[in-house]
Coordinates of C-alpha atoms and ligand atoms in Angstrom, one line a residue:
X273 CA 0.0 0.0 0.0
X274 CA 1.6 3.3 -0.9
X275 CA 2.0 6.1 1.8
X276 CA 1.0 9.0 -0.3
X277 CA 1.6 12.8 1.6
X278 CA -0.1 15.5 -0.2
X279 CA 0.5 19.4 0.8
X280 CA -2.3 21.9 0.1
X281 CA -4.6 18.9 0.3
X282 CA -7.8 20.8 1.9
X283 CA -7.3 23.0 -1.2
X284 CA -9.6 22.8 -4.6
X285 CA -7.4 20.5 -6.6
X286 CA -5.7 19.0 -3.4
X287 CA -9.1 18.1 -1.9
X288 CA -10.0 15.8 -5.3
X289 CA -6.2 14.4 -5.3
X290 CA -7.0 12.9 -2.1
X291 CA -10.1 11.4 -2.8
X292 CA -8.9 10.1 -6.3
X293 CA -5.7 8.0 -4.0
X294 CA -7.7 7.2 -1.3
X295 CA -10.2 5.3 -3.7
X296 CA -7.3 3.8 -5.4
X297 CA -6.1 2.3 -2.0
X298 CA -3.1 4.3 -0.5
X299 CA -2.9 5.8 2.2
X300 CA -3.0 9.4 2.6
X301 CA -1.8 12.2 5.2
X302 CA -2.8 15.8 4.2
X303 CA -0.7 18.7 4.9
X304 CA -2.4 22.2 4.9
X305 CA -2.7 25.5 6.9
X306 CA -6.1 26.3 6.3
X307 CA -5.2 29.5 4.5
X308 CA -7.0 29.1 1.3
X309 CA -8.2 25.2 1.8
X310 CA -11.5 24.1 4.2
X311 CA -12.6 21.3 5.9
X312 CA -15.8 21.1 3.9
X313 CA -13.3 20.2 1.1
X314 CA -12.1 16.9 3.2
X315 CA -15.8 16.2 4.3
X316 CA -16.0 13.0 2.3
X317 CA -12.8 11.5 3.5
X318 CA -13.4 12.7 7.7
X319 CA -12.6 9.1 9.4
X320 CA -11.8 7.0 6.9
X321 CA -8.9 4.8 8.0
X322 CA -6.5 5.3 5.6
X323 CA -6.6 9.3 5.6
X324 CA -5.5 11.6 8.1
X325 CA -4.9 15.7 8.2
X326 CA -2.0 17.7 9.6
X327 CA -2.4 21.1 10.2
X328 CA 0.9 22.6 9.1
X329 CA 2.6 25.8 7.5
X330 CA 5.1 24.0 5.1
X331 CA 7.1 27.0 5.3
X332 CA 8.0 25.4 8.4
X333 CA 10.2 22.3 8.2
X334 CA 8.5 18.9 8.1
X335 CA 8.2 16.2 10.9
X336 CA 11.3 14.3 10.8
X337 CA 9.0 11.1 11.8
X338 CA 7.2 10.6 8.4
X339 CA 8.0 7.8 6.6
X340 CA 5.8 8.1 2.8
X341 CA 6.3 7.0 -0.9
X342 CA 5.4 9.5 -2.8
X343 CA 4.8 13.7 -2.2
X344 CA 2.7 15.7 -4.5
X345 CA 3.2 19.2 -2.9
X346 CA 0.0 21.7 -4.1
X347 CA 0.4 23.8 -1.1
X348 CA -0.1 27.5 -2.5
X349 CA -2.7 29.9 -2.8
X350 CA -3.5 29.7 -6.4
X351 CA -6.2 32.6 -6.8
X352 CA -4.6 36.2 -7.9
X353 CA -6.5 37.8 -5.2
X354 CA -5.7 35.6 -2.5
X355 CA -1.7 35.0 -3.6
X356 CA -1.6 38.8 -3.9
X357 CA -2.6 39.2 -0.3
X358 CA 0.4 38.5 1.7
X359 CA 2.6 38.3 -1.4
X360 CA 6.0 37.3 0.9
X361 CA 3.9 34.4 2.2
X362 CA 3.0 33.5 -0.8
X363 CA 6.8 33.3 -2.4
X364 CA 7.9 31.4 0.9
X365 CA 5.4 28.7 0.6
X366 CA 6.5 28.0 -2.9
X367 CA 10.3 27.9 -2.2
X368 CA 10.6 26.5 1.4
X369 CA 7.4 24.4 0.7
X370 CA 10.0 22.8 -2.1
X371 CA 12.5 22.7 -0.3
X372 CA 10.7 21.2 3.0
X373 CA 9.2 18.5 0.8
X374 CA 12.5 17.6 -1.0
X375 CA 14.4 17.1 2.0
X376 CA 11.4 15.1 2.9
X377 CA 11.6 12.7 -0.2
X378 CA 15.3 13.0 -0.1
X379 CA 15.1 11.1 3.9
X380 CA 12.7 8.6 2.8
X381 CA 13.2 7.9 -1.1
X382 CA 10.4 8.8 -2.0
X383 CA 9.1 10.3 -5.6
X384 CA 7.7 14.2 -5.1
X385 CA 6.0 15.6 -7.6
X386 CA 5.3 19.7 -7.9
X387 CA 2.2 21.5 -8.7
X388 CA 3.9 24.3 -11.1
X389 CA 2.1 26.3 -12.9
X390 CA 1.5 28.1 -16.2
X391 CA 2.5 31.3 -14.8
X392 CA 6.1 30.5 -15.2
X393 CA 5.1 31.2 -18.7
X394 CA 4.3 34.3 -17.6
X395 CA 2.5 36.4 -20.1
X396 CA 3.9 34.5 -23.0
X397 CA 4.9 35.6 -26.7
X398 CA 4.7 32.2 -28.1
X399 CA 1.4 30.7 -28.4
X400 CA 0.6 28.2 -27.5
X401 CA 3.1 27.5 -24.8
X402 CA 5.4 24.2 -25.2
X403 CA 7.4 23.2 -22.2
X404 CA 10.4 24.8 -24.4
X405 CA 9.3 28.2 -23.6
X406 CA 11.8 29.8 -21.4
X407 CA 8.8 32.5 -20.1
X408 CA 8.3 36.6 -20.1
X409 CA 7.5 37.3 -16.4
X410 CA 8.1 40.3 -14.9
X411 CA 9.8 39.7 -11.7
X412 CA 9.0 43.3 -10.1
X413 CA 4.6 43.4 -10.6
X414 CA 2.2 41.9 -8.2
X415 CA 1.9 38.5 -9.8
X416 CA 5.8 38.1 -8.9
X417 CA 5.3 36.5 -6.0
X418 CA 3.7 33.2 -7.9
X419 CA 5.3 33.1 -10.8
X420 CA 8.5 33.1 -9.4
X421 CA 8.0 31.3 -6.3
X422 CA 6.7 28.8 -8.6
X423 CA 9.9 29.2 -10.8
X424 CA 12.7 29.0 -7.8
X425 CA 10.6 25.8 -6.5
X426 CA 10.8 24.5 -10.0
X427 CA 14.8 25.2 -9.8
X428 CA 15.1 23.8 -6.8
X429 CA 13.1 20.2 -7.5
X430 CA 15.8 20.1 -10.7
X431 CA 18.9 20.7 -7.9
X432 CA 17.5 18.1 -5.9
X433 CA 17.2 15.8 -8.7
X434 CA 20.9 16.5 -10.0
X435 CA 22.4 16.6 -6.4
X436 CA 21.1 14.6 -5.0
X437 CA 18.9 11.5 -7.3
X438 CA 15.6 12.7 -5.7
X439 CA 12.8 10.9 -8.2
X440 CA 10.8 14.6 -9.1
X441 CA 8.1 15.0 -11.4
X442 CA 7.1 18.8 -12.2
X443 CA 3.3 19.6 -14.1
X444 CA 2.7 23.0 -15.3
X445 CA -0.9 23.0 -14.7
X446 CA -2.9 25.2 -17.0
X447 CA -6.6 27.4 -15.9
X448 CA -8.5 24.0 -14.1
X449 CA -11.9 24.4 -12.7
X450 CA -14.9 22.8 -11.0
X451 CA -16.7 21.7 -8.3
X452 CA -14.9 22.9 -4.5
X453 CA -13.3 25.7 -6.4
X454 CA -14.0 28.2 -3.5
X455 CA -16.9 31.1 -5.3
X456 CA -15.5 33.9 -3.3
X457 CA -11.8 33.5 -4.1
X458 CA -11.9 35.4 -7.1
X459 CA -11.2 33.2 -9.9
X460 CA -13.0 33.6 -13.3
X461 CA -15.0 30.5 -13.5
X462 CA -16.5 30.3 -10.2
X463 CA -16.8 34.1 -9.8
X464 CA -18.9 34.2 -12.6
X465 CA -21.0 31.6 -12.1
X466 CA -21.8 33.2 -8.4
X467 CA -22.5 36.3 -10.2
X468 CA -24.5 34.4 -12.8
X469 CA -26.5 32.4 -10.0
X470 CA -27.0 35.6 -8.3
X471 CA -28.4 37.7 -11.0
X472 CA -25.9 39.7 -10.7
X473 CA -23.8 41.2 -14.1
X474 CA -20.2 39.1 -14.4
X475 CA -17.2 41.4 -13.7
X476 CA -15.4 41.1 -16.9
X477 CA -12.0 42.5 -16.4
X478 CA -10.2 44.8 -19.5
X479 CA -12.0 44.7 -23.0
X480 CA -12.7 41.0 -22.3
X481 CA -10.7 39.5 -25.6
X482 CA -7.9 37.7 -23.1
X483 CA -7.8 34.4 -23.2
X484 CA -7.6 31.3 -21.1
X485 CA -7.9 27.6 -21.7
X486 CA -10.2 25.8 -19.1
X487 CA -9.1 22.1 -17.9
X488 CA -12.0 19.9 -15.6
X489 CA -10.4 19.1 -12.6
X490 CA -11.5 15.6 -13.0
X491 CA -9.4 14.6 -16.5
X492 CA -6.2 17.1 -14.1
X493 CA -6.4 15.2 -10.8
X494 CA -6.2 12.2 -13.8
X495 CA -2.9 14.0 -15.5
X496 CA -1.3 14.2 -11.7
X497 CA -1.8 10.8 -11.1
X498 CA -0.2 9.5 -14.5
X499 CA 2.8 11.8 -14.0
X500 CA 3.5 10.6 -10.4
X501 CA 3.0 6.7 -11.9
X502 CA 5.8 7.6 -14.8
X503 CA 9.0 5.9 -15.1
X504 CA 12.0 7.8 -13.2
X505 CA 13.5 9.2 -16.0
X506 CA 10.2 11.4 -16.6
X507 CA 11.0 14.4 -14.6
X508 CA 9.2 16.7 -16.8
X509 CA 8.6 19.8 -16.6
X510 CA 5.1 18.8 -17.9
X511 CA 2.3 20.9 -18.9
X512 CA -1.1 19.5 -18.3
X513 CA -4.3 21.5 -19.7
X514 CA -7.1 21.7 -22.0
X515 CA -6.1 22.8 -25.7
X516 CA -9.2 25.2 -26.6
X517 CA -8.8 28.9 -25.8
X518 CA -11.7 31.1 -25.1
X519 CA -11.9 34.7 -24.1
X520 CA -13.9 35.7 -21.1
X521 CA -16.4 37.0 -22.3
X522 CA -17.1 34.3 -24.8
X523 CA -16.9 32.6 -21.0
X524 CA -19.3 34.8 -19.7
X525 CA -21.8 34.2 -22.7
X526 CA -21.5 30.4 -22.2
X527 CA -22.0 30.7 -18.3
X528 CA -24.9 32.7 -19.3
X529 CA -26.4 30.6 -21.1
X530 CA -26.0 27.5 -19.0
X531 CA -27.6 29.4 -16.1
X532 CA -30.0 31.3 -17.8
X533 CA -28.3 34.3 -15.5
X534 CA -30.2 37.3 -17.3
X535 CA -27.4 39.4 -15.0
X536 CA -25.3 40.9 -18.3
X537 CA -21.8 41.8 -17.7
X538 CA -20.0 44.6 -16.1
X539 CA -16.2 45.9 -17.2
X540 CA -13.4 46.0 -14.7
X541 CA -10.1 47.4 -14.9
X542 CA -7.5 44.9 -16.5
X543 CA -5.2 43.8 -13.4
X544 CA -1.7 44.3 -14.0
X545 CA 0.6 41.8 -16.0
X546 CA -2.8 40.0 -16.6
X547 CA -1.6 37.6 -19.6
X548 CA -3.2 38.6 -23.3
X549 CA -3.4 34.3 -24.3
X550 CA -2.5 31.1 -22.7
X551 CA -3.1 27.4 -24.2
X552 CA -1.1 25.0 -23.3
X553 CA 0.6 22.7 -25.5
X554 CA -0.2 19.2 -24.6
X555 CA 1.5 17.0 -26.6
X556 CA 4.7 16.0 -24.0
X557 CA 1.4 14.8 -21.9
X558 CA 0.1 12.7 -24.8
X559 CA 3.3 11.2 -25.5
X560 CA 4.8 10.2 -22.1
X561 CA 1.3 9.8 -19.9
X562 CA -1.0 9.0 -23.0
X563 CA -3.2 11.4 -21.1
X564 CA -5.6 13.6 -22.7
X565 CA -8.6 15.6 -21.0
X566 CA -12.0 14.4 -21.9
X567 CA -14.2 16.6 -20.5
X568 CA -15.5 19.3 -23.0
X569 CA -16.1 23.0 -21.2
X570 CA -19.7 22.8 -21.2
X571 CA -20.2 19.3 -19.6
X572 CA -17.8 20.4 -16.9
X573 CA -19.6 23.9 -16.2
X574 CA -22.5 22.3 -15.9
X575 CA -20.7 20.0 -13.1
X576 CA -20.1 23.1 -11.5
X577 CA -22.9 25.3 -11.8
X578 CA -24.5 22.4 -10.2
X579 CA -22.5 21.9 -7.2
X580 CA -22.2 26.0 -7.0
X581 CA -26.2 25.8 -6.7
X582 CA -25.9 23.6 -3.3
X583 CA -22.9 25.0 -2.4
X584 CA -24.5 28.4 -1.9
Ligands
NAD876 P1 -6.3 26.3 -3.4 O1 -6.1 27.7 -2.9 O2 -7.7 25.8 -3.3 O3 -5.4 25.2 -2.6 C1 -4.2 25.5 -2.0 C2 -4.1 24.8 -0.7 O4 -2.8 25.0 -0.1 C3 -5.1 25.3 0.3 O5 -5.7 24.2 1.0 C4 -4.3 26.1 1.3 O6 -4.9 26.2 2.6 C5 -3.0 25.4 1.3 N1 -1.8 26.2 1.7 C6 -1.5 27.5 1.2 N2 -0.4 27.9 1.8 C7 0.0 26.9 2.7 C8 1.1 26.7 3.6 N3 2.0 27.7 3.7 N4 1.2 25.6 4.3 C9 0.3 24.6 4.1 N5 -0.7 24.7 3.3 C10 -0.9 25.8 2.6 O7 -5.7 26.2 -4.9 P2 -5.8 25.1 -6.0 O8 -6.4 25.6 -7.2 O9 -6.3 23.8 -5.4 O10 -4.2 24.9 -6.3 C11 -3.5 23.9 -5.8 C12 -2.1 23.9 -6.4 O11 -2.1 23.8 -7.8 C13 -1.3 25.2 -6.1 O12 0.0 24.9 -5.8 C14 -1.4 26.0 -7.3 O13 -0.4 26.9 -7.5 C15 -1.4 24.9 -8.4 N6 -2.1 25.3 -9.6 C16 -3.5 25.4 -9.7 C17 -4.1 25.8 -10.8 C18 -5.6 25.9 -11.0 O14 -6.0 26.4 -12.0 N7 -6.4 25.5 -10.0 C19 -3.3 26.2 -11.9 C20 -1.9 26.1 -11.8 C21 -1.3 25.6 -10.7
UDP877 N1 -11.1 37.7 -14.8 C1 -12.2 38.4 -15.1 N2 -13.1 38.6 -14.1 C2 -13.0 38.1 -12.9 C3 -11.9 37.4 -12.6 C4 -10.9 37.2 -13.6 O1 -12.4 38.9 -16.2 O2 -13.9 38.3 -12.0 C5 -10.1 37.5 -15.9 C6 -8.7 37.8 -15.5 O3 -8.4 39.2 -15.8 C7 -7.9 36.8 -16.4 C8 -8.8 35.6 -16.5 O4 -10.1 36.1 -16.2 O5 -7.7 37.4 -17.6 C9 -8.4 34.5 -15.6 O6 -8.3 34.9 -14.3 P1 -8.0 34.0 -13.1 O7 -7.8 34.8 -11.9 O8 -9.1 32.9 -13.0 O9 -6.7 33.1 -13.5 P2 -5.3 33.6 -14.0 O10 -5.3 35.1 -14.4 O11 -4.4 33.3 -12.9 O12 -5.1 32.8 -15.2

């Protein structure tokens, strides 16, 4: 039976993660600080017997005691609004979160695998982004403290592997959505659907022509597993998202639509460094995971207008 630890796992994705290797049979120890995550999240897995939750800041060093096979570390606020908060927090979770997990797999030989991000792309000038793509953030604006917490962890998993032989896997995980997705941490898909279950008009930020392309978190959570079941020599870095951009509002016309919201839209000032396009590139994932996601954008909206409805 595999001893499975996963960081951030009271979060959106982390929440479904667990669940997913739970059901498969391993057994699982969370690791989260509440920030961003809730116990709501975890409500299906409270007692089971081969689950269990630690309330920890992985900025802090990990207990010496564990003993686990594999690591997937998601701990990090992942909404603009809520990384932008307590930006310095946000940059140490990221890099001593890496680090603390590394030394962890590094003590037990175990595999970790890290929850990057497409940020590292930054706001990119090749379309759509291949794993090739070396990036255009800006390492002075507000999103900084992400993208580049999310880039030094990435340096650092690669370190460890060089080093030291730690087994690391790294997936650059594109816009993913759906049920759990907390509808007040500011994200576009489940802000709009609040806003569209509310009556209210969607807050479309800028002119509304950026784009994004939206993964289910079912077919991710799917990706993560395949990664962490790879061979050794797959370290990636890995991107894993749904091919098919859209631009918001040709999100907020489909959201009103499925909701029959009536609400209209309402224009807000483009944050800064927002990025213009992002679509990821997929075809490392095909080739080494034979992954693909399956779900198409409306089935999963509809997944999570519907769980938004009870979740209100
Ligand atoms: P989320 O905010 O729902 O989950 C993050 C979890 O990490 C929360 O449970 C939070 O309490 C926990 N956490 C934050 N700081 C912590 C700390 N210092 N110590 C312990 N726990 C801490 O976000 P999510 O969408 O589930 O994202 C999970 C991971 O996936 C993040 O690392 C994020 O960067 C990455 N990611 C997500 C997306 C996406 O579209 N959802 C895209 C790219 C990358
Ligand atoms: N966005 C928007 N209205 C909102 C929230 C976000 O128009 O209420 C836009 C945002 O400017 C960005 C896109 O939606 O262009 C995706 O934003 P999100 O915060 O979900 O993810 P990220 O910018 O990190 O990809």
């Amino acid at each position: 039976m595999d001893r499975v630890l996963v960081t951030g796992g009271a979060g959106f994705l982390g929440s479904h993660l667990c669940e997913r290797l739970v059901a498969s049979g391993a057994s699982v120890i969370c690791v989260d600080d509440f920030s961003t995550g809730r116990r709501e999240n975890l409500a299906g897995l409270e007692g089971h017997p081969r689950f269990r939750v630690l309330q920890h800041d992985v900025t802090r060093p990990l207990d010496e005691e564990l003993r686990v096979d594999q690591i997937y570390n998601l701990a990090c606020p992942a909404s603009p609004v809520r990384y932008q908060a307590d930006p310095v927090q946000t940059t140490l979770t990221s890099v001593l979160g890496a680090l603390h997990v590394l030394q962890l797999a590094d003590r037990c030989g175990a595999r970790v695998l890290q929850a990057s991000t497409s940020e590292v792309y930054g706001d990119p000038d090749q379309h759509p982004q291949s794993e090739a793509y070396l990036g255009r953030v800006n390492p002075t604006g507000p999103r900084a403290c992400y993208d580049e917490g999310k880039r030094c962890a990435e340096s650092l998993f690669f370190d460890m592997h060089r080093t030291r032989g730690v087994v690391v896997k790294v997936a650059r995980i594109f816009n993913t959505y759906g049920p759990r997705m907390s509808p007040d941490d500011g994200r576009v898909v489940s802000s709009f659907v609040r806003q569209a279950l509310d009556g209210q008009p969607m807050t479309v930020f800028g002119d509304g022509n950026q784009t994004r392309s939206f993964c289910f978190v079912d077919d991710l959570v799917d990706g993560l597993v395949r990664l962490m079941a790879s061979s050794e020599e797959v370290t990636g870095p890995v991107n894993l998202g749904r091919p098919g951009e859209v631009t918001m509002m040709a999100l907020a016309e489909q959201i009103a639509g499925l909701t029959g919201s009536a609400g209209g839209v309402v224009h807000r000032p483009l944050p800064a460094d927002d990025p213009v396009r992002r679509e990821p590139d997929i075809r490392r994932a095909r080739a080494l995971l034979d992954w693909e996601p399956r779900t198409s954008l409306e089935e999963g909206l509809r997944r999570t207008i519907a769980w938004q409805r009870t979740a209100r």
